[in-house]
mmCIF file with all atom_site columns, C-alpha atoms in Angstrom:
data_model
loop_
_atom_site.group_PDB
_atom_site.id
_atom_site.type_symbol
_atom_site.label_atom_id
_atom_site.label_alt_id
_atom_site.label_comp_id
_atom_site.label_asym_id
_atom_site.label_entity_id
_atom_site.label_seq_id
_atom_site.pdbx_PDB_ins_code
_atom_site.Cartn_x
_atom_site.Cartn_y
_atom_site.Cartn_z
_atom_site.occupancy
_atom_site.B_iso_or_equiv
_atom_site.pdbx_formal_charge
_atom_site.auth_seq_id
_atom_site.auth_comp_id
_atom_site.auth_asym_id
_atom_site.auth_atom_id
_atom_site.pdbx_PDB_model_num
ATOM 1   C CA . MET A 1 1   ? -3.234  6.229   7.244   1.00 90.00 ? 88  MET A CA 1
ATOM 2   C CA . GLU A 1 2   ? -3.865  2.681   6.367   1.00 92.00 ? 89  GLU A CA 1
ATOM 3   C CA . ILE A 1 3   ? -2.249  -0.338  4.598   1.00 91.00 ? 90  ILE A CA 1
ATOM 4   C CA . THR A 1 4   ? -3.404  -3.773  4.178   1.00 93.00 ? 91  THR A CA 1
ATOM 5   C CA . GLY A 1 5   ? -1.486  -6.657  3.476   1.00 93.00 ? 92  GLY A CA 1
ATOM 6   C CA . LYS A 1 6   ? 0.632   -9.727  4.485   1.00 93.00 ? 93  LYS A CA 1
ATOM 7   C CA . ILE A 1 7   ? 2.814   -10.165 7.391   1.00 94.00 ? 94  ILE A CA 1
ATOM 8   C CA . ILE A 1 8   ? 6.331   -11.692 5.813   1.00 94.00 ? 95  ILE A CA 1
ATOM 9   C CA . LYS A 1 9   ? 8.627   -10.907 8.815   1.00 94.00 ? 96  LYS A CA 1
ATOM 10  C CA . LYS A 1 10  ? 8.559   -10.608 12.298  1.00 95.00 ? 97  LYS A CA 1
ATOM 11  C CA . LEU A 1 11  ? 11.703  -8.911  13.369  1.00 94.00 ? 98  LEU A CA 1
ATOM 12  C CA . PRO A 1 12  ? 13.530  -9.538  17.069  1.00 95.00 ? 99  PRO A CA 1
ATOM 13  C CA . LEU A 1 13  ? 12.108  -7.557  19.918  1.00 93.00 ? 100 LEU A CA 1
ATOM 14  C CA . ALA A 1 14  ? 14.047  -4.724  20.761  1.00 94.00 ? 101 ALA A CA 1
ATOM 15  C CA . SER A 1 15  ? 14.094  -2.970  24.400  1.00 93.00 ? 102 SER A CA 1
ATOM 16  C CA . GLY A 1 16  ? 16.182  -0.856  26.512  1.00 93.00 ? 103 GLY A CA 1
ATOM 17  C CA . GLU A 1 17  ? 15.829  2.024   29.298  1.00 92.00 ? 104 GLU A CA 1
ATOM 18  C CA . GLY A 1 18  ? 14.867  5.469   28.735  1.00 88.00 ? 105 GLY A CA 1
ATOM 19  C CA . ARG A 1 19  ? 14.699  8.294   30.934  1.00 90.00 ? 106 ARG A CA 1
ATOM 20  C CA . ASN A 1 20  ? 10.862  7.708   31.111  1.00 88.00 ? 107 ASN A CA 1
ATOM 21  C CA . GLY A 1 21  ? 11.637  3.912   32.001  1.00 91.00 ? 108 GLY A CA 1
ATOM 22  C CA . THR A 1 22  ? 11.851  0.602   30.097  1.00 93.00 ? 109 THR A CA 1
ATOM 23  C CA . TRP A 1 23  ? 10.707  0.259   26.564  1.00 94.00 ? 110 TRP A CA 1
ATOM 24  C CA . ARG A 1 24  ? 9.840   -2.410  23.994  1.00 94.00 ? 111 ARG A CA 1
ATOM 25  C CA . ARG A 1 25  ? 9.694   -2.104  20.311  1.00 94.00 ? 112 ARG A CA 1
ATOM 26  C CA . GLN A 1 26  ? 8.478   -4.950  18.002  1.00 95.00 ? 113 GLN A CA 1
ATOM 27  C CA . GLU A 1 27  ? 8.946   -4.695  14.136  1.00 95.00 ? 114 GLU A CA 1
ATOM 28  C CA . TYR A 1 28  ? 7.116   -6.360  11.363  1.00 95.00 ? 115 TYR A CA 1
ATOM 29  C CA . VAL A 1 29  ? 7.524   -6.268  7.871   1.00 95.00 ? 116 VAL A CA 1
ATOM 30  C CA . LEU A 1 30  ? 4.153   -6.097  5.683   1.00 94.00 ? 117 LEU A CA 1
ATOM 31  C CA . GLU A 1 31  ? 3.947   -6.986  2.052   1.00 94.00 ? 118 GLU A CA 1
ATOM 32  C CA . TYR A 1 32  ? 1.097   -5.215  -0.152  1.00 93.00 ? 119 TYR A CA 1
ATOM 33  C CA . GLY A 1 33  ? 0.124   -4.856  -3.720  1.00 88.00 ? 120 GLY A CA 1
ATOM 34  C CA . ASP A 1 34  ? -0.331  -7.697  -6.218  1.00 83.00 ? 121 ASP A CA 1
ATOM 35  C CA . ARG A 1 35  ? 1.504   -7.392  -9.607  1.00 88.00 ? 122 ARG A CA 1
ATOM 36  C CA . PHE A 1 36  ? 4.765   -5.560  -8.080  1.00 91.00 ? 123 PHE A CA 1
ATOM 37  C CA . PRO A 1 37  ? 4.506   -6.097  -4.399  1.00 92.00 ? 124 PRO A CA 1
ATOM 38  C CA . LYS A 1 38  ? 6.040   -3.785  -1.925  1.00 93.00 ? 125 LYS A CA 1
ATOM 39  C CA . GLN A 1 39  ? 7.133   -3.976  1.454   1.00 94.00 ? 126 GLN A CA 1
ATOM 40  C CA . VAL A 1 40  ? 6.951   -1.472  4.483   1.00 94.00 ? 127 VAL A CA 1
ATOM 41  C CA . CYS A 1 41  ? 8.605   -2.215  8.201   1.00 94.00 ? 128 CYS A CA 1
ATOM 42  C CA . PHE A 1 42  ? 6.245   -0.880  11.007  1.00 94.00 ? 129 PHE A CA 1
ATOM 43  C CA . SER A 1 43  ? 6.775   -0.987  14.594  1.00 94.00 ? 130 SER A CA 1
ATOM 44  C CA . LEU A 1 44  ? 4.609   -1.434  17.783  1.00 93.00 ? 131 LEU A CA 1
ATOM 45  C CA . MET A 1 45  ? 5.709   -0.081  20.925  1.00 93.00 ? 132 MET A CA 1
ATOM 46  C CA . ASN A 1 46  ? 5.129   -1.121  24.566  1.00 91.00 ? 133 ASN A CA 1
ATOM 47  C CA . ALA A 1 47  ? 1.483   -2.155  25.441  1.00 90.00 ? 134 ALA A CA 1
ATOM 48  C CA . ARG A 1 48  ? 0.528   -2.349  21.722  1.00 92.00 ? 135 ARG A CA 1
ATOM 49  C CA . ILE A 1 49  ? 2.639   -5.382  21.362  1.00 92.00 ? 136 ILE A CA 1
ATOM 50  C CA . ASP A 1 50  ? 0.429   -7.227  23.652  1.00 91.00 ? 137 ASP A CA 1
ATOM 51  C CA . GLN A 1 51  ? -2.518  -5.926  22.523  1.00 93.00 ? 138 GLN A CA 1
ATOM 52  C CA . TYR A 1 52  ? -1.970  -6.640  18.848  1.00 91.00 ? 139 TYR A CA 1
ATOM 53  C CA . PRO A 1 53  ? 0.083   -9.967  18.531  1.00 91.00 ? 140 PRO A CA 1
ATOM 54  C CA . MET A 1 54  ? 0.560   -10.859 14.792  1.00 90.00 ? 141 MET A CA 1
ATOM 55  C CA . GLU A 1 55  ? 2.036   -14.088 13.303  1.00 90.00 ? 142 GLU A CA 1
ATOM 56  C CA . ILE A 1 56  ? 3.742   -14.588 9.769   1.00 92.00 ? 143 ILE A CA 1
ATOM 57  C CA . ASP A 1 57  ? 1.349   -14.818 6.768   1.00 92.00 ? 144 ASP A CA 1
ATOM 58  C CA . GLU A 1 58  ? -1.290  -13.150 8.422   1.00 93.00 ? 145 GLU A CA 1
ATOM 59  C CA . GLU A 1 59  ? -3.437  -10.645 6.589   1.00 94.00 ? 146 GLU A CA 1
ATOM 60  C CA . VAL A 1 60  ? -3.742  -7.560  8.370   1.00 94.00 ? 147 VAL A CA 1
ATOM 61  C CA . THR A 1 61  ? -4.772  -3.937  7.955   1.00 94.00 ? 148 THR A CA 1
ATOM 62  C CA . VAL A 1 62  ? -2.482  -1.639  9.737   1.00 93.00 ? 149 VAL A CA 1
ATOM 63  C CA . SER A 1 63  ? -3.350  2.045   11.079  1.00 93.00 ? 150 SER A CA 1
ATOM 64  C CA . PHE A 1 64  ? -0.077  3.922   11.496  1.00 93.00 ? 151 PHE A CA 1
ATOM 65  C CA . ASP A 1 65  ? 1.704   7.508   11.671  1.00 93.00 ? 152 ASP A CA 1
ATOM 66  C CA . ILE A 1 66  ? 4.851   8.169   10.005  1.00 94.00 ? 153 ILE A CA 1
ATOM 67  C CA . GLU A 1 67  ? 7.322   10.691  11.666  1.00 94.00 ? 154 GLU A CA 1
ATOM 68  C CA . SER A 1 68  ? 10.592  11.702  10.580  1.00 95.00 ? 155 SER A CA 1
ATOM 69  C CA . ARG A 1 69  ? 13.623  13.174  13.089  1.00 94.00 ? 156 ARG A CA 1
ATOM 70  C CA . GLU A 1 70  ? 16.739  14.871  12.386  1.00 95.00 ? 157 GLU A CA 1
ATOM 71  C CA . TYR A 1 71  ? 20.008  13.429  13.686  1.00 94.00 ? 158 TYR A CA 1
ATOM 72  C CA . ASN A 1 72  ? 23.461  15.077  12.842  1.00 95.00 ? 159 ASN A CA 1
ATOM 73  C CA . GLY A 1 73  ? 21.903  16.684  9.377   1.00 94.00 ? 160 GLY A CA 1
ATOM 74  C CA . ARG A 1 74  ? 20.238  13.196  8.479   1.00 96.00 ? 161 ARG A CA 1
ATOM 75  C CA . TYR A 1 75  ? 16.473  12.239  8.424   1.00 96.00 ? 162 TYR A CA 1
ATOM 76  C CA . TYR A 1 76  ? 15.299  9.088   10.126  1.00 94.00 ? 163 TYR A CA 1
ATOM 77  C CA . THR A 1 77  ? 11.646  7.960   9.359   1.00 93.00 ? 164 THR A CA 1
ATOM 78  C CA . SER A 1 78  ? 9.490   5.716   11.502  1.00 93.00 ? 165 SER A CA 1
ATOM 79  C CA . VAL A 1 79  ? 6.383   4.111   10.787  1.00 93.00 ? 166 VAL A CA 1
ATOM 80  C CA . SER A 1 80  ? 4.728   3.419   14.156  1.00 92.00 ? 167 SER A CA 1
ATOM 81  C CA . ALA A 1 81  ? 1.336   1.586   14.207  1.00 93.00 ? 168 ALA A CA 1
ATOM 82  C CA . TRP A 1 82  ? -1.409  2.535   16.519  1.00 92.00 ? 169 TRP A CA 1
ATOM 83  C CA . LYS A 1 83  ? -4.262  -0.036  15.351  1.00 93.00 ? 170 LYS A CA 1
ATOM 84  C CA . VAL A 1 84  ? -4.191  -3.545  13.772  1.00 93.00 ? 171 VAL A CA 1
ATOM 85  C CA . ASP A 1 85  ? -6.920  -5.126  12.433  1.00 91.00 ? 172 ASP A CA 1
ATOM 86  C CA . LYS A 1 86  ? -6.933  -8.883  11.079  1.00 89.00 ? 173 LYS A CA 1
ATOM 87  C CA . ALA A 1 87  ? -8.569  -10.052 8.030   1.00 81.00 ? 174 ALA A CA 1
ATOM 88  C CA . GLN A 1 88  ? -11.720 -11.892 8.562   1.00 73.00 ? 175 GLN A CA 1
ATOM 89  C CA . ALA A 1 89  ? -12.058 -15.283 7.366   1.00 58.00 ? 176 ALA A CA 1
ATOM 90  C CA . GLY A 1 90  ? -13.368 -14.841 3.555   1.00 51.00 ? 177 GLY A CA 1
ATOM 91  C CA . GLU A 1 91  ? -12.805 -11.083 3.480   1.00 50.00 ? 178 GLU A CA 1
ATOM 92  C CA . GLN A 1 92  ? -10.586 -9.974  0.607   1.00 48.00 ? 179 GLN A CA 1
ATOM 93  C CA . ALA A 1 93  ? -7.738  -7.766  1.790   1.00 44.00 ? 180 ALA A CA 1
ATOM 94  C CA . ALA A 1 94  ? -6.150  -7.051  -1.749  1.00 47.00 ? 181 ALA A CA 1
ATOM 95  C CA . TYR A 1 95  ? -6.750  -3.891  -3.727  1.00 47.00 ? 182 TYR A CA 1
ATOM 96  C CA . GLN A 1 96  ? -9.590  -4.834  -6.301  1.00 48.00 ? 183 GLN A CA 1
ATOM 97  C CA . ALA A 1 97  ? -9.396  -2.287  -9.566  1.00 48.00 ? 184 ALA A CA 1
ATOM 98  C CA . PRO A 1 98  ? -12.687 -1.005  -10.357 1.00 52.00 ? 185 PRO A CA 1
ATOM 99  C CA . ALA A 1 99  ? -14.741 -2.798  -13.273 1.00 54.00 ? 186 ALA A CA 1
ATOM 100 C CA . ALA A 1 100 ? -13.771 -1.754  -16.696 1.00 55.00 ? 187 ALA A CA 1
ATOM 101 C CA . GLN A 1 101 ? -16.456 0.170   -18.470 1.00 59.00 ? 188 GLN A CA 1
ATOM 102 C CA . PRO A 1 102 ? -17.680 -1.150  -21.583 1.00 57.00 ? 189 PRO A CA 1
ATOM 103 C CA . ILE A 1 103 ? -16.394 -0.064  -24.796 1.00 60.00 ? 190 ILE A CA 1
ATOM 104 C CA . ASN A 1 104 ? -18.730 1.118   -27.472 1.00 59.00 ? 191 ASN A CA 1
ATOM 105 C CA . ASN A 1 105 ? -18.140 -0.981  -30.310 1.00 58.00 ? 192 ASN A CA 1
ATOM 106 C CA . ALA A 1 106 ? -19.944 1.154   -32.952 1.00 59.00 ? 193 ALA A CA 1
ATOM 107 C CA . THR A 1 107 ? -17.472 2.202   -35.751 1.00 60.00 ? 194 THR A CA 1
ATOM 108 C CA . PRO A 1 108 ? -17.843 5.972   -36.764 1.00 61.00 ? 195 PRO A CA 1
ATOM 109 C CA . VAL A 1 109 ? -18.881 6.561   -40.272 1.00 63.00 ? 196 VAL A CA 1
ATOM 110 C CA . ALA A 1 110 ? -15.749 7.901   -42.311 1.00 62.00 ? 197 ALA A CA 1
ATOM 111 C CA . PRO A 1 111 ? -16.790 11.096  -44.500 1.00 60.00 ? 198 PRO A CA 1
ATOM 112 C CA . ASP A 1 112 ? -16.971 10.449  -48.292 1.00 60.00 ? 199 ASP A CA 1
ATOM 113 C CA . PHE A 1 113 ? -13.950 12.257  -49.512 1.00 58.00 ? 200 PHE A CA 1
ATOM 114 C CA . ASN A 1 114 ? -14.405 10.883  -53.189 1.00 60.00 ? 201 ASN A CA 1
ATOM 115 C CA . SER A 1 115 ? -16.632 13.912  -54.528 1.00 57.00 ? 202 SER A CA 1
ATOM 116 C CA . ASP A 1 116 ? -17.683 14.671  -58.044 1.00 58.00 ? 203 ASP A CA 1
ATOM 117 C CA . ASN A 1 117 ? -15.026 17.346  -58.122 1.00 60.00 ? 204 ASN A CA 1
ATOM 118 C CA . ASP A 1 118 ? -11.676 15.174  -58.948 1.00 60.00 ? 205 ASP A CA 1
ATOM 119 C CA . SER A 1 119 ? -9.653  18.023  -60.036 1.00 65.00 ? 206 SER A CA 1
ATOM 120 C CA . ASP A 1 120 ? -7.923  18.274  -56.660 1.00 64.00 ? 207 ASP A CA 1
ATOM 121 C CA . ASP A 1 121 ? -4.930  16.402  -56.917 1.00 71.00 ? 208 ASP A CA 1
ATOM 122 C CA . LEU A 1 122 ? -3.306  17.072  -53.440 1.00 70.00 ? 209 LEU A CA 1
ATOM 123 C CA . PRO A 1 123 ? -2.987  13.813  -51.236 1.00 72.00 ? 210 PRO A CA 1
ATOM 124 C CA . PHE A 1 124 ? -4.229  15.713  -48.175 1.00 66.00 ? 211 PHE A CA 1
#
């Protein structure tokens, strides 16, 4: 999956020791959408932190996987980025709606209900 938007927050780096050694996780908050902006928090792990450095206010396209895990009857969802492309200068990263189709302004001709037979008094 992919999403394009602007980095609005860089959260503190988290690290720890696991059974496979030391791990690092950097989380970012990305804002996307024009009229009603939405935010999504995604993370980069270990070597990808150094591979894709990002700063606040950068326009990026993030490729990610969504995964949920169950723990004590509750589900926890993570958005893990595996690729980040920075927007090129002059490139428009926001979504553009398709162009509107021209409207046919020809008014249809209404049928003539006033016939020679005016004996019908019903209004419909």
